[in-house]
Amino acid sequence: MMQKNEKKLTKVKYNHDNREYIILNKCPHCNLDIHPTVENTYRFENKSFEIHILSLTCPSCRKDYFVVNNCGELNNIQERYLLTIPGHTFQDESLIQNTSKKFQNLYTQSIHAELQGNDDIAFFGYIKSLEVLVKDIAMIEHPDSEDMVLFSSLIQCLEKFHSTNIHLFSKKLLEVLKNDYLHYQKGPEFSSYTELVKDCIDYFLLYLELLQKTFSLNDKRTEKEA
């Protein structure tokens, strides 16, 4: 079983040829923590940008990819990272495989928004990702209530279809899920709200895995009894 936070992407410093780059901590192909090998470097410059591109090879899967950094003078270290080609996805991870394509797309977009520093967009993307995940699970457990699930709000879905789980969440998380954008901007705790939502997603990913394993065991037991 995947450990908490194992799948999360982070930006790390990478030194090559006396220059410091910012790269992701995982290969976008095989998703392993790696120290990649530099195959080549490229540089493009105009009045606004000084772009440096590393062509990297993963020592594990041996596949190539690019990391693009803006190395202009006005960029601090954490703002240098622009993107990785190909983009990082989570579709091959064990827990993510259990989820719908809609969740995978929203969740991946939210993570990339966060990596790009678009914190507001990432935050609401994570909330929508959580909503899709929670509703997907509710429809698995209550297939006759699909319309009710789909037309409920996130907090209504949690209260009605996940009442046995909702007591595990902090009052602060529930408050965050109930309030709007202007409320979030009132205080300096915005980043901590994002972490609360991401932790909730982690919980429901684990819950979905256990739920599907339970269904599988029940199916095998029924087959034996038949």
mmCIF file with all atom_site columns, C-alpha atoms in Angstrom:
data_model
loop_
_atom_site.group_PDB
_atom_site.id
_atom_site.type_symbol
_atom_site.label_atom_id
_atom_site.label_alt_id
_atom_site.label_comp_id
_atom_site.label_asym_id
_atom_site.label_entity_id
_atom_site.label_seq_id
_atom_site.pdbx_PDB_ins_code
_atom_site.Cartn_x
_atom_site.Cartn_y
_atom_site.Cartn_z
_atom_site.occupancy
_atom_site.B_iso_or_equiv
_atom_site.pdbx_formal_charge
_atom_site.auth_seq_id
_atom_site.auth_comp_id
_atom_site.auth_asym_id
_atom_site.auth_atom_id
_atom_site.pdbx_PDB_model_num
ATOM 1   C CA . MET A 1 1   ? 0.000   0.000   0.000   1.00 0.00 ? 1   MET A CA 1
ATOM 2   C CA . MET A 1 2   ? 1.279   3.452   -0.878  1.00 0.00 ? 2   MET A CA 1
ATOM 3   C CA . GLN A 1 3   ? 2.503   5.445   2.076   1.00 0.00 ? 3   GLN A CA 1
ATOM 4   C CA . LYS A 1 4   ? 1.048   8.888   2.778   1.00 0.00 ? 4   LYS A CA 1
ATOM 5   C CA . ASN A 1 5   ? 2.525   11.647  0.572   1.00 0.00 ? 5   ASN A CA 1
ATOM 6   C CA . GLU A 1 6   ? 4.584   9.128   -1.422  1.00 0.00 ? 6   GLU A CA 1
ATOM 7   C CA . LYS A 1 7   ? 2.963   10.179  -4.679  1.00 0.00 ? 7   LYS A CA 1
ATOM 8   C CA . LYS A 1 8   ? 3.331   13.931  -4.190  1.00 0.00 ? 8   LYS A CA 1
ATOM 9   C CA . LEU A 1 9   ? 5.532   15.814  -6.594  1.00 0.00 ? 9   LEU A CA 1
ATOM 10  C CA . THR A 1 10  ? 8.047   18.312  -5.274  1.00 0.00 ? 10  THR A CA 1
ATOM 11  C CA . LYS A 1 11  ? 10.530  20.651  -6.910  1.00 0.00 ? 11  LYS A CA 1
ATOM 12  C CA . VAL A 1 12  ? 14.192  19.952  -6.111  1.00 0.00 ? 12  VAL A CA 1
ATOM 13  C CA . LYS A 1 13  ? 17.504  21.610  -6.951  1.00 0.00 ? 13  LYS A CA 1
ATOM 14  C CA . TYR A 1 14  ? 19.631  20.009  -9.649  1.00 0.00 ? 14  TYR A CA 1
ATOM 15  C CA . ASN A 1 15  ? 23.176  21.176  -10.431 1.00 0.00 ? 15  ASN A CA 1
ATOM 16  C CA . HIS A 1 16  ? 24.729  20.782  -13.866 1.00 0.00 ? 16  HIS A CA 1
ATOM 17  C CA . ASP A 1 17  ? 27.675  22.580  -15.471 1.00 0.00 ? 17  ASP A CA 1
ATOM 18  C CA . ASN A 1 18  ? 27.909  25.151  -12.659 1.00 0.00 ? 18  ASN A CA 1
ATOM 19  C CA . ARG A 1 19  ? 24.237  26.123  -12.974 1.00 0.00 ? 19  ARG A CA 1
ATOM 20  C CA . GLU A 1 20  ? 21.380  25.300  -10.640 1.00 0.00 ? 20  GLU A CA 1
ATOM 21  C CA . TYR A 1 21  ? 18.136  24.025  -12.178 1.00 0.00 ? 21  TYR A CA 1
ATOM 22  C CA . ILE A 1 22  ? 14.785  23.174  -10.609 1.00 0.00 ? 22  ILE A CA 1
ATOM 23  C CA . ILE A 1 23  ? 13.348  19.790  -11.583 1.00 0.00 ? 23  ILE A CA 1
ATOM 24  C CA . LEU A 1 24  ? 10.658  17.438  -10.316 1.00 0.00 ? 24  LEU A CA 1
ATOM 25  C CA . ASN A 1 25  ? 11.644  14.679  -7.938  1.00 0.00 ? 25  ASN A CA 1
ATOM 26  C CA . LYS A 1 26  ? 10.143  11.898  -10.095 1.00 0.00 ? 26  LYS A CA 1
ATOM 27  C CA . CYS A 1 27  ? 10.513  10.569  -13.612 1.00 0.00 ? 27  CYS A CA 1
ATOM 28  C CA . PRO A 1 28  ? 7.416   11.492  -15.674 1.00 0.00 ? 28  PRO A CA 1
ATOM 29  C CA . HIS A 1 29  ? 7.517   8.057   -17.331 1.00 0.00 ? 29  HIS A CA 1
ATOM 30  C CA . CYS A 1 30  ? 7.990   5.535   -14.506 1.00 0.00 ? 30  CYS A CA 1
ATOM 31  C CA . ASN A 1 31  ? 7.261   7.807   -11.499 1.00 0.00 ? 31  ASN A CA 1
ATOM 32  C CA . LEU A 1 32  ? 10.302  6.665   -9.528  1.00 0.00 ? 32  LEU A CA 1
ATOM 33  C CA . ASP A 1 33  ? 12.454  8.957   -7.407  1.00 0.00 ? 33  ASP A CA 1
ATOM 34  C CA . ILE A 1 34  ? 15.556  9.403   -9.512  1.00 0.00 ? 34  ILE A CA 1
ATOM 35  C CA . HIS A 1 35  ? 18.795  11.292  -10.092 1.00 0.00 ? 35  HIS A CA 1
ATOM 36  C CA . PRO A 1 36  ? 18.595  11.675  -13.894 1.00 0.00 ? 36  PRO A CA 1
ATOM 37  C CA . THR A 1 37  ? 21.475  11.761  -16.381 1.00 0.00 ? 37  THR A CA 1
ATOM 38  C CA . VAL A 1 38  ? 21.936  14.859  -18.548 1.00 0.00 ? 38  VAL A CA 1
ATOM 39  C CA . GLU A 1 39  ? 22.142  14.018  -22.253 1.00 0.00 ? 39  GLU A CA 1
ATOM 40  C CA . ASN A 1 40  ? 22.176  17.544  -23.645 1.00 0.00 ? 40  ASN A CA 1
ATOM 41  C CA . THR A 1 41  ? 21.459  21.211  -22.834 1.00 0.00 ? 41  THR A CA 1
ATOM 42  C CA . TYR A 1 42  ? 19.747  23.942  -24.859 1.00 0.00 ? 42  TYR A CA 1
ATOM 43  C CA . ARG A 1 43  ? 19.483  27.708  -24.345 1.00 0.00 ? 43  ARG A CA 1
ATOM 44  C CA . PHE A 1 44  ? 17.055  30.287  -25.781 1.00 0.00 ? 44  PHE A CA 1
ATOM 45  C CA . GLU A 1 45  ? 16.979  33.987  -24.935 1.00 0.00 ? 45  GLU A CA 1
ATOM 46  C CA . ASN A 1 46  ? 15.038  37.145  -25.781 1.00 0.00 ? 46  ASN A CA 1
ATOM 47  C CA . LYS A 1 47  ? 14.236  40.378  -23.919 1.00 0.00 ? 47  LYS A CA 1
ATOM 48  C CA . SER A 1 48  ? 11.840  38.625  -21.529 1.00 0.00 ? 48  SER A CA 1
ATOM 49  C CA . PHE A 1 49  ? 13.161  35.107  -21.044 1.00 0.00 ? 49  PHE A CA 1
ATOM 50  C CA . GLU A 1 50  ? 16.368  33.189  -20.669 1.00 0.00 ? 50  GLU A CA 1
ATOM 51  C CA . ILE A 1 51  ? 15.224  29.606  -21.136 1.00 0.00 ? 51  ILE A CA 1
ATOM 52  C CA . HIS A 1 52  ? 17.486  26.666  -20.327 1.00 0.00 ? 52  HIS A CA 1
ATOM 53  C CA . ILE A 1 53  ? 16.391  23.157  -21.284 1.00 0.00 ? 53  ILE A CA 1
ATOM 54  C CA . LEU A 1 54  ? 17.898  19.930  -20.009 1.00 0.00 ? 54  LEU A CA 1
ATOM 55  C CA . SER A 1 55  ? 17.503  16.713  -21.960 1.00 0.00 ? 55  SER A CA 1
ATOM 56  C CA . LEU A 1 56  ? 17.421  14.052  -19.231 1.00 0.00 ? 56  LEU A CA 1
ATOM 57  C CA . THR A 1 57  ? 17.441  10.259  -19.166 1.00 0.00 ? 57  THR A CA 1
ATOM 58  C CA . CYS A 1 58  ? 15.882  8.263   -16.362 1.00 0.00 ? 58  CYS A CA 1
ATOM 59  C CA . PRO A 1 59  ? 18.398  5.701   -15.015 1.00 0.00 ? 59  PRO A CA 1
ATOM 60  C CA . SER A 1 60  ? 15.523  3.341   -14.194 1.00 0.00 ? 60  SER A CA 1
ATOM 61  C CA . CYS A 1 61  ? 13.302  3.125   -17.300 1.00 0.00 ? 61  CYS A CA 1
ATOM 62  C CA . ARG A 1 62  ? 15.943  4.630   -19.649 1.00 0.00 ? 62  ARG A CA 1
ATOM 63  C CA . LYS A 1 63  ? 13.374  6.950   -21.246 1.00 0.00 ? 63  LYS A CA 1
ATOM 64  C CA . ASP A 1 64  ? 14.170  10.556  -22.115 1.00 0.00 ? 64  ASP A CA 1
ATOM 65  C CA . TYR A 1 65  ? 12.385  13.775  -21.155 1.00 0.00 ? 65  TYR A CA 1
ATOM 66  C CA . PHE A 1 66  ? 12.975  17.540  -21.024 1.00 0.00 ? 66  PHE A CA 1
ATOM 67  C CA . VAL A 1 67  ? 12.981  19.975  -18.118 1.00 0.00 ? 67  VAL A CA 1
ATOM 68  C CA . VAL A 1 68  ? 12.446  23.656  -18.951 1.00 0.00 ? 68  VAL A CA 1
ATOM 69  C CA . ASN A 1 69  ? 13.696  26.408  -16.611 1.00 0.00 ? 69  ASN A CA 1
ATOM 70  C CA . ASN A 1 70  ? 13.506  30.199  -16.883 1.00 0.00 ? 70  ASN A CA 1
ATOM 71  C CA . CYS A 1 71  ? 16.921  31.316  -15.700 1.00 0.00 ? 71  CYS A CA 1
ATOM 72  C CA . GLY A 1 72  ? 16.415  35.060  -16.089 1.00 0.00 ? 72  GLY A CA 1
ATOM 73  C CA . GLU A 1 73  ? 17.893  37.368  -13.484 1.00 0.00 ? 73  GLU A CA 1
ATOM 74  C CA . LEU A 1 74  ? 14.536  38.271  -11.928 1.00 0.00 ? 74  LEU A CA 1
ATOM 75  C CA . ASN A 1 75  ? 13.574  34.688  -11.207 1.00 0.00 ? 75  ASN A CA 1
ATOM 76  C CA . ASN A 1 76  ? 14.128  33.291  -7.745  1.00 0.00 ? 76  ASN A CA 1
ATOM 77  C CA . ILE A 1 77  ? 14.996  29.648  -7.338  1.00 0.00 ? 77  ILE A CA 1
ATOM 78  C CA . GLN A 1 78  ? 11.483  28.246  -6.918  1.00 0.00 ? 78  GLN A CA 1
ATOM 79  C CA . GLU A 1 79  ? 10.165  30.246  -9.903  1.00 0.00 ? 79  GLU A CA 1
ATOM 80  C CA . ARG A 1 80  ? 12.701  28.864  -12.357 1.00 0.00 ? 80  ARG A CA 1
ATOM 81  C CA . TYR A 1 81  ? 10.852  25.633  -13.058 1.00 0.00 ? 81  TYR A CA 1
ATOM 82  C CA . LEU A 1 82  ? 8.443   25.978  -16.000 1.00 0.00 ? 82  LEU A CA 1
ATOM 83  C CA . LEU A 1 83  ? 7.488   22.472  -17.135 1.00 0.00 ? 83  LEU A CA 1
ATOM 84  C CA . THR A 1 84  ? 8.525   18.919  -17.892 1.00 0.00 ? 84  THR A CA 1
ATOM 85  C CA . ILE A 1 85  ? 8.019   17.311  -21.301 1.00 0.00 ? 85  ILE A CA 1
ATOM 86  C CA . PRO A 1 86  ? 6.224   14.940  -21.269 1.00 0.00 ? 86  PRO A CA 1
ATOM 87  C CA . GLY A 1 87  ? 4.027   16.215  -18.446 1.00 0.00 ? 87  GLY A CA 1
ATOM 88  C CA . HIS A 1 88  ? 3.837   14.168  -15.280 1.00 0.00 ? 88  HIS A CA 1
ATOM 89  C CA . THR A 1 89  ? 0.724   12.009  -14.822 1.00 0.00 ? 89  THR A CA 1
ATOM 90  C CA . PHE A 1 90  ? -0.405  9.682   -12.044 1.00 0.00 ? 90  PHE A CA 1
ATOM 91  C CA . GLN A 1 91  ? -2.379  7.216   -14.135 1.00 0.00 ? 91  GLN A CA 1
ATOM 92  C CA . ASP A 1 92  ? 0.092   4.372   -13.561 1.00 0.00 ? 92  ASP A CA 1
ATOM 93  C CA . GLU A 1 93  ? 0.164   4.660   -9.764  1.00 0.00 ? 93  GLU A CA 1
ATOM 94  C CA . SER A 1 94  ? -1.560  1.891   -7.873  1.00 0.00 ? 94  SER A CA 1
ATOM 95  C CA . LEU A 1 95  ? -4.107  4.034   -6.041  1.00 0.00 ? 95  LEU A CA 1
ATOM 96  C CA . ILE A 1 96  ? -4.804  6.352   -8.977  1.00 0.00 ? 96  ILE A CA 1
ATOM 97  C CA . GLN A 1 97  ? -5.545  3.379   -11.241 1.00 0.00 ? 97  GLN A CA 1
ATOM 98  C CA . ASN A 1 98  ? -8.637  2.706   -9.152  1.00 0.00 ? 98  ASN A CA 1
ATOM 99  C CA . THR A 1 99  ? -10.166 6.083   -9.973  1.00 0.00 ? 99  THR A CA 1
ATOM 100 C CA . SER A 1 100 ? -12.182 7.505   -12.856 1.00 0.00 ? 100 SER A CA 1
ATOM 101 C CA . LYS A 1 101 ? -10.585 9.356   -15.775 1.00 0.00 ? 101 LYS A CA 1
ATOM 102 C CA . LYS A 1 102 ? -12.407 12.515  -14.702 1.00 0.00 ? 102 LYS A CA 1
ATOM 103 C CA . PHE A 1 103 ? -10.704 12.409  -11.299 1.00 0.00 ? 103 PHE A CA 1
ATOM 104 C CA . GLN A 1 104 ? -7.320  11.627  -12.835 1.00 0.00 ? 104 GLN A CA 1
ATOM 105 C CA . ASN A 1 105 ? -7.548  14.575  -15.235 1.00 0.00 ? 105 ASN A CA 1
ATOM 106 C CA . LEU A 1 106 ? -8.663  17.087  -12.575 1.00 0.00 ? 106 LEU A CA 1
ATOM 107 C CA . TYR A 1 107 ? -6.153  15.866  -10.007 1.00 0.00 ? 107 TYR A CA 1
ATOM 108 C CA . THR A 1 108 ? -3.221  15.971  -12.435 1.00 0.00 ? 108 THR A CA 1
ATOM 109 C CA . GLN A 1 109 ? -4.157  19.466  -13.627 1.00 0.00 ? 109 GLN A CA 1
ATOM 110 C CA . SER A 1 110 ? -4.382  20.653  -10.007 1.00 0.00 ? 110 SER A CA 1
ATOM 111 C CA . ILE A 1 111 ? -0.937  19.309  -9.164  1.00 0.00 ? 111 ILE A CA 1
ATOM 112 C CA . HIS A 1 112 ? 0.637   20.965  -12.195 1.00 0.00 ? 112 HIS A CA 1
ATOM 113 C CA . ALA A 1 113 ? -1.108  24.248  -11.350 1.00 0.00 ? 113 ALA A CA 1
ATOM 114 C CA . GLU A 1 114 ? 0.400   24.065  -7.862  1.00 0.00 ? 114 GLU A CA 1
ATOM 115 C CA . LEU A 1 115 ? 3.864   23.317  -9.250  1.00 0.00 ? 115 LEU A CA 1
ATOM 116 C CA . GLN A 1 116 ? 3.564   26.361  -11.511 1.00 0.00 ? 116 GLN A CA 1
ATOM 117 C CA . GLY A 1 117 ? 2.730   28.535  -8.502  1.00 0.00 ? 117 GLY A CA 1
ATOM 118 C CA . ASN A 1 118 ? -0.948  28.976  -9.463  1.00 0.00 ? 118 ASN A CA 1
ATOM 119 C CA . ASP A 1 119 ? -2.064  28.284  -5.894  1.00 0.00 ? 119 ASP A CA 1
ATOM 120 C CA . ASP A 1 120 ? -5.626  29.617  -6.159  1.00 0.00 ? 120 ASP A CA 1
ATOM 121 C CA . ILE A 1 121 ? -6.416  27.549  -9.261  1.00 0.00 ? 121 ILE A CA 1
ATOM 122 C CA . ALA A 1 122 ? -4.757  24.492  -7.709  1.00 0.00 ? 122 ALA A CA 1
ATOM 123 C CA . PHE A 1 123 ? -6.792  24.843  -4.511  1.00 0.00 ? 123 PHE A CA 1
ATOM 124 C CA . PHE A 1 124 ? -10.141 24.839  -6.274  1.00 0.00 ? 124 PHE A CA 1
ATOM 125 C CA . GLY A 1 125 ? -8.940  22.094  -8.601  1.00 0.00 ? 125 GLY A CA 1
ATOM 126 C CA . TYR A 1 126 ? -8.196  19.924  -5.572  1.00 0.00 ? 126 TYR A CA 1
ATOM 127 C CA . ILE A 1 127 ? -11.669 20.605  -4.158  1.00 0.00 ? 127 ILE A CA 1
ATOM 128 C CA . LYS A 1 128 ? -13.291 19.609  -7.462  1.00 0.00 ? 128 LYS A CA 1
ATOM 129 C CA . SER A 1 129 ? -11.045 16.536  -7.607  1.00 0.00 ? 129 SER A CA 1
ATOM 130 C CA . LEU A 1 130 ? -12.215 15.607  -4.118  1.00 0.00 ? 130 LEU A CA 1
ATOM 131 C CA . GLU A 1 131 ? -15.841 16.114  -5.166  1.00 0.00 ? 131 GLU A CA 1
ATOM 132 C CA . VAL A 1 132 ? -15.464 13.757  -8.138  1.00 0.00 ? 132 VAL A CA 1
ATOM 133 C CA . LEU A 1 133 ? -13.681 11.144  -6.007  1.00 0.00 ? 133 LEU A CA 1
ATOM 134 C CA . VAL A 1 134 ? -16.254 11.309  -3.195  1.00 0.00 ? 134 VAL A CA 1
ATOM 135 C CA . LYS A 1 135 ? -19.156 11.031  -5.645  1.00 0.00 ? 135 LYS A CA 1
ATOM 136 C CA . ASP A 1 136 ? -17.522 8.158   -7.552  1.00 0.00 ? 136 ASP A CA 1
ATOM 137 C CA . ILE A 1 137 ? -17.220 6.216   -4.293  1.00 0.00 ? 137 ILE A CA 1
ATOM 138 C CA . ALA A 1 138 ? -20.789 7.083   -3.254  1.00 0.00 ? 138 ALA A CA 1
ATOM 139 C CA . MET A 1 139 ? -22.127 5.751   -6.566  1.00 0.00 ? 139 MET A CA 1
ATOM 140 C CA . ILE A 1 140 ? -20.167 2.518   -6.115  1.00 0.00 ? 140 ILE A CA 1
ATOM 141 C CA . GLU A 1 141 ? -21.637 2.024   -2.647  1.00 0.00 ? 141 GLU A CA 1
ATOM 142 C CA . HIS A 1 142 ? -25.137 3.323   -3.536  1.00 0.00 ? 142 HIS A CA 1
ATOM 143 C CA . PRO A 1 143 ? -25.730 2.542   -7.236  1.00 0.00 ? 143 PRO A CA 1
ATOM 144 C CA . ASP A 1 144 ? -29.484 3.173   -6.915  1.00 0.00 ? 144 ASP A CA 1
ATOM 145 C CA . SER A 1 145 ? -28.868 6.740   -5.749  1.00 0.00 ? 145 SER A CA 1
ATOM 146 C CA . GLU A 1 146 ? -26.769 7.955   -8.688  1.00 0.00 ? 146 GLU A CA 1
ATOM 147 C CA . ASP A 1 147 ? -28.957 10.975  -9.512  1.00 0.00 ? 147 ASP A CA 1
ATOM 148 C CA . MET A 1 148 ? -29.059 12.049  -5.877  1.00 0.00 ? 148 MET A CA 1
ATOM 149 C CA . VAL A 1 149 ? -25.284 11.770  -5.652  1.00 0.00 ? 149 VAL A CA 1
ATOM 150 C CA . LEU A 1 150 ? -24.633 13.704  -8.856  1.00 0.00 ? 150 LEU A CA 1
ATOM 151 C CA . PHE A 1 151 ? -26.931 16.609  -7.982  1.00 0.00 ? 151 PHE A CA 1
ATOM 152 C CA . SER A 1 152 ? -25.732 17.031  -4.399  1.00 0.00 ? 152 SER A CA 1
ATOM 153 C CA . SER A 1 153 ? -22.998 19.422  -3.314  1.00 0.00 ? 153 SER A CA 1
ATOM 154 C CA . LEU A 1 154 ? -19.706 18.079  -2.015  1.00 0.00 ? 154 LEU A CA 1
ATOM 155 C CA . ILE A 1 155 ? -20.602 18.692  1.617   1.00 0.00 ? 155 ILE A CA 1
ATOM 156 C CA . GLN A 1 156 ? -24.107 17.202  1.120   1.00 0.00 ? 156 GLN A CA 1
ATOM 157 C CA . CYS A 1 157 ? -22.564 14.109  -0.429  1.00 0.00 ? 157 CYS A CA 1
ATOM 158 C CA . LEU A 1 158 ? -20.152 13.737  2.472   1.00 0.00 ? 158 LEU A CA 1
ATOM 159 C CA . GLU A 1 159 ? -22.896 14.147  5.064   1.00 0.00 ? 159 GLU A CA 1
ATOM 160 C CA . LYS A 1 160 ? -25.395 11.791  3.406   1.00 0.00 ? 160 LYS A CA 1
ATOM 161 C CA . PHE A 1 161 ? -23.255 9.070   1.831   1.00 0.00 ? 161 PHE A CA 1
ATOM 162 C CA . HIS A 1 162 ? -20.070 9.174   3.926   1.00 0.00 ? 162 HIS A CA 1
ATOM 163 C CA . SER A 1 163 ? -21.513 9.747   7.377   1.00 0.00 ? 163 SER A CA 1
ATOM 164 C CA . THR A 1 164 ? -19.357 6.944   8.800   1.00 0.00 ? 164 THR A CA 1
ATOM 165 C CA . ASN A 1 165 ? -16.221 8.711   7.537   1.00 0.00 ? 165 ASN A CA 1
ATOM 166 C CA . ILE A 1 166 ? -16.986 12.384  8.018   1.00 0.00 ? 166 ILE A CA 1
ATOM 167 C CA . HIS A 1 167 ? -16.357 12.294  11.777  1.00 0.00 ? 167 HIS A CA 1
ATOM 168 C CA . LEU A 1 168 ? -12.693 11.595  10.972  1.00 0.00 ? 168 LEU A CA 1
ATOM 169 C CA . PHE A 1 169 ? -12.242 15.019  9.386   1.00 0.00 ? 169 PHE A CA 1
ATOM 170 C CA . SER A 1 170 ? -11.340 18.125  11.302  1.00 0.00 ? 170 SER A CA 1
ATOM 171 C CA . LYS A 1 171 ? -13.837 20.929  11.801  1.00 0.00 ? 171 LYS A CA 1
ATOM 172 C CA . LYS A 1 172 ? -11.462 23.190  9.889   1.00 0.00 ? 172 LYS A CA 1
ATOM 173 C CA . LEU A 1 173 ? -11.606 20.953  6.806   1.00 0.00 ? 173 LEU A CA 1
ATOM 174 C CA . LEU A 1 174 ? -15.398 20.900  6.836   1.00 0.00 ? 174 LEU A CA 1
ATOM 175 C CA . GLU A 1 175 ? -15.420 24.671  7.258   1.00 0.00 ? 175 GLU A CA 1
ATOM 176 C CA . VAL A 1 176 ? -13.103 25.037  4.265   1.00 0.00 ? 176 VAL A CA 1
ATOM 177 C CA . LEU A 1 177 ? -15.332 22.846  2.091   1.00 0.00 ? 177 LEU A CA 1
ATOM 178 C CA . LYS A 1 178 ? -18.424 24.877  3.013   1.00 0.00 ? 178 LYS A CA 1
ATOM 179 C CA . ASN A 1 179 ? -17.045 28.362  2.371   1.00 0.00 ? 179 ASN A CA 1
ATOM 180 C CA . ASP A 1 180 ? -16.279 30.409  -0.724  1.00 0.00 ? 180 ASP A CA 1
ATOM 181 C CA . TYR A 1 181 ? -13.231 32.041  -2.256  1.00 0.00 ? 181 TYR A CA 1
ATOM 182 C CA . LEU A 1 182 ? -13.475 35.353  -0.405  1.00 0.00 ? 182 LEU A CA 1
ATOM 183 C CA . HIS A 1 183 ? -13.511 33.525  2.918   1.00 0.00 ? 183 HIS A CA 1
ATOM 184 C CA . TYR A 1 184 ? -10.237 31.767  2.083   1.00 0.00 ? 184 TYR A CA 1
ATOM 185 C CA . GLN A 1 185 ? -8.506  35.052  1.295   1.00 0.00 ? 185 GLN A CA 1
ATOM 186 C CA . LYS A 1 186 ? -9.262  36.573  4.715   1.00 0.00 ? 186 LYS A CA 1
ATOM 187 C CA . GLY A 1 187 ? -6.314  34.965  6.467   1.00 0.00 ? 187 GLY A CA 1
ATOM 188 C CA . PRO A 1 188 ? -2.758  33.786  5.828   1.00 0.00 ? 188 PRO A CA 1
ATOM 189 C CA . GLU A 1 189 ? -3.639  30.074  6.196   1.00 0.00 ? 189 GLU A CA 1
ATOM 190 C CA . PHE A 1 190 ? -4.517  29.536  2.533   1.00 0.00 ? 190 PHE A CA 1
ATOM 191 C CA . SER A 1 191 ? -1.696  27.031  1.933   1.00 0.00 ? 191 SER A CA 1
ATOM 192 C CA . SER A 1 192 ? -2.713  25.014  4.996   1.00 0.00 ? 192 SER A CA 1
ATOM 193 C CA . TYR A 1 193 ? -6.259  24.766  3.585   1.00 0.00 ? 193 TYR A CA 1
ATOM 194 C CA . THR A 1 194 ? -4.826  23.232  0.430   1.00 0.00 ? 194 THR A CA 1
ATOM 195 C CA . GLU A 1 195 ? -2.973  20.616  2.469   1.00 0.00 ? 195 GLU A CA 1
ATOM 196 C CA . LEU A 1 196 ? -6.189  19.734  4.331   1.00 0.00 ? 196 LEU A CA 1
ATOM 197 C CA . VAL A 1 197 ? -7.997  19.076  1.060   1.00 0.00 ? 197 VAL A CA 1
ATOM 198 C CA . LYS A 1 198 ? -5.072  17.049  -0.318  1.00 0.00 ? 198 LYS A CA 1
ATOM 199 C CA . ASP A 1 199 ? -4.973  14.950  2.860   1.00 0.00 ? 199 ASP A CA 1
ATOM 200 C CA . CYS A 1 200 ? -8.703  14.300  2.435   1.00 0.00 ? 200 CYS A CA 1
ATOM 201 C CA . ILE A 1 201 ? -8.061  13.112  -1.132  1.00 0.00 ? 201 ILE A CA 1
ATOM 202 C CA . ASP A 1 202 ? -5.339  10.790  0.187   1.00 0.00 ? 202 ASP A CA 1
ATOM 203 C CA . TYR A 1 203 ? -7.812  9.346   2.685   1.00 0.00 ? 203 TYR A CA 1
ATOM 204 C CA . PHE A 1 204 ? -10.476 8.628   0.075   1.00 0.00 ? 204 PHE A CA 1
ATOM 205 C CA . LEU A 1 205 ? -7.949  7.087   -2.314  1.00 0.00 ? 205 LEU A CA 1
ATOM 206 C CA . LEU A 1 206 ? -7.044  4.608   0.418   1.00 0.00 ? 206 LEU A CA 1
ATOM 207 C CA . TYR A 1 207 ? -10.723 4.108   1.256   1.00 0.00 ? 207 TYR A CA 1
ATOM 208 C CA . LEU A 1 208 ? -11.509 3.354   -2.407  1.00 0.00 ? 208 LEU A CA 1
ATOM 209 C CA . GLU A 1 209 ? -8.708  0.787   -2.558  1.00 0.00 ? 209 GLU A CA 1
ATOM 210 C CA . LEU A 1 210 ? -10.005 -0.981  0.570   1.00 0.00 ? 210 LEU A CA 1
ATOM 211 C CA . LEU A 1 211 ? -13.566 -0.838  -0.765  1.00 0.00 ? 211 LEU A CA 1
ATOM 212 C CA . GLN A 1 212 ? -12.598 -2.449  -4.051  1.00 0.00 ? 212 GLN A CA 1
ATOM 213 C CA . LYS A 1 213 ? -10.580 -5.150  -2.279  1.00 0.00 ? 213 LYS A CA 1
ATOM 214 C CA . THR A 1 214 ? -13.605 -5.894  -0.093  1.00 0.00 ? 214 THR A CA 1
ATOM 215 C CA . PHE A 1 215 ? -15.835 -6.237  -3.163  1.00 0.00 ? 215 PHE A CA 1
ATOM 216 C CA . SER A 1 216 ? -13.267 -8.554  -4.753  1.00 0.00 ? 216 SER A CA 1
ATOM 217 C CA . LEU A 1 217 ? -13.106 -10.795 -1.660  1.00 0.00 ? 217 LEU A CA 1
ATOM 218 C CA . ASN A 1 218 ? -16.896 -10.924 -1.447  1.00 0.00 ? 218 ASN A CA 1
ATOM 219 C CA . ASP A 1 219 ? -17.150 -11.888 -5.118  1.00 0.00 ? 219 ASP A CA 1
ATOM 220 C CA . LYS A 1 220 ? -14.645 -14.721 -4.643  1.00 0.00 ? 220 LYS A CA 1
ATOM 221 C CA . ARG A 1 221 ? -16.525 -15.949 -1.567  1.00 0.00 ? 221 ARG A CA 1
ATOM 222 C CA . THR A 1 222 ? -19.808 -15.947 -3.501  1.00 0.00 ? 222 THR A CA 1
ATOM 223 C CA . GLU A 1 223 ? -18.217 -17.922 -6.349  1.00 0.00 ? 223 GLU A CA 1
ATOM 224 C CA . LYS A 1 224 ? -16.958 -20.564 -3.923  1.00 0.00 ? 224 LYS A CA 1
ATOM 225 C CA . GLU A 1 225 ? -20.358 -20.880 -2.235  1.00 0.00 ? 225 GLU A CA 1
ATOM 226 C CA . ALA A 1 226 ? -22.018 -21.296 -5.629  1.00 0.00 ? 226 ALA A CA 1
#
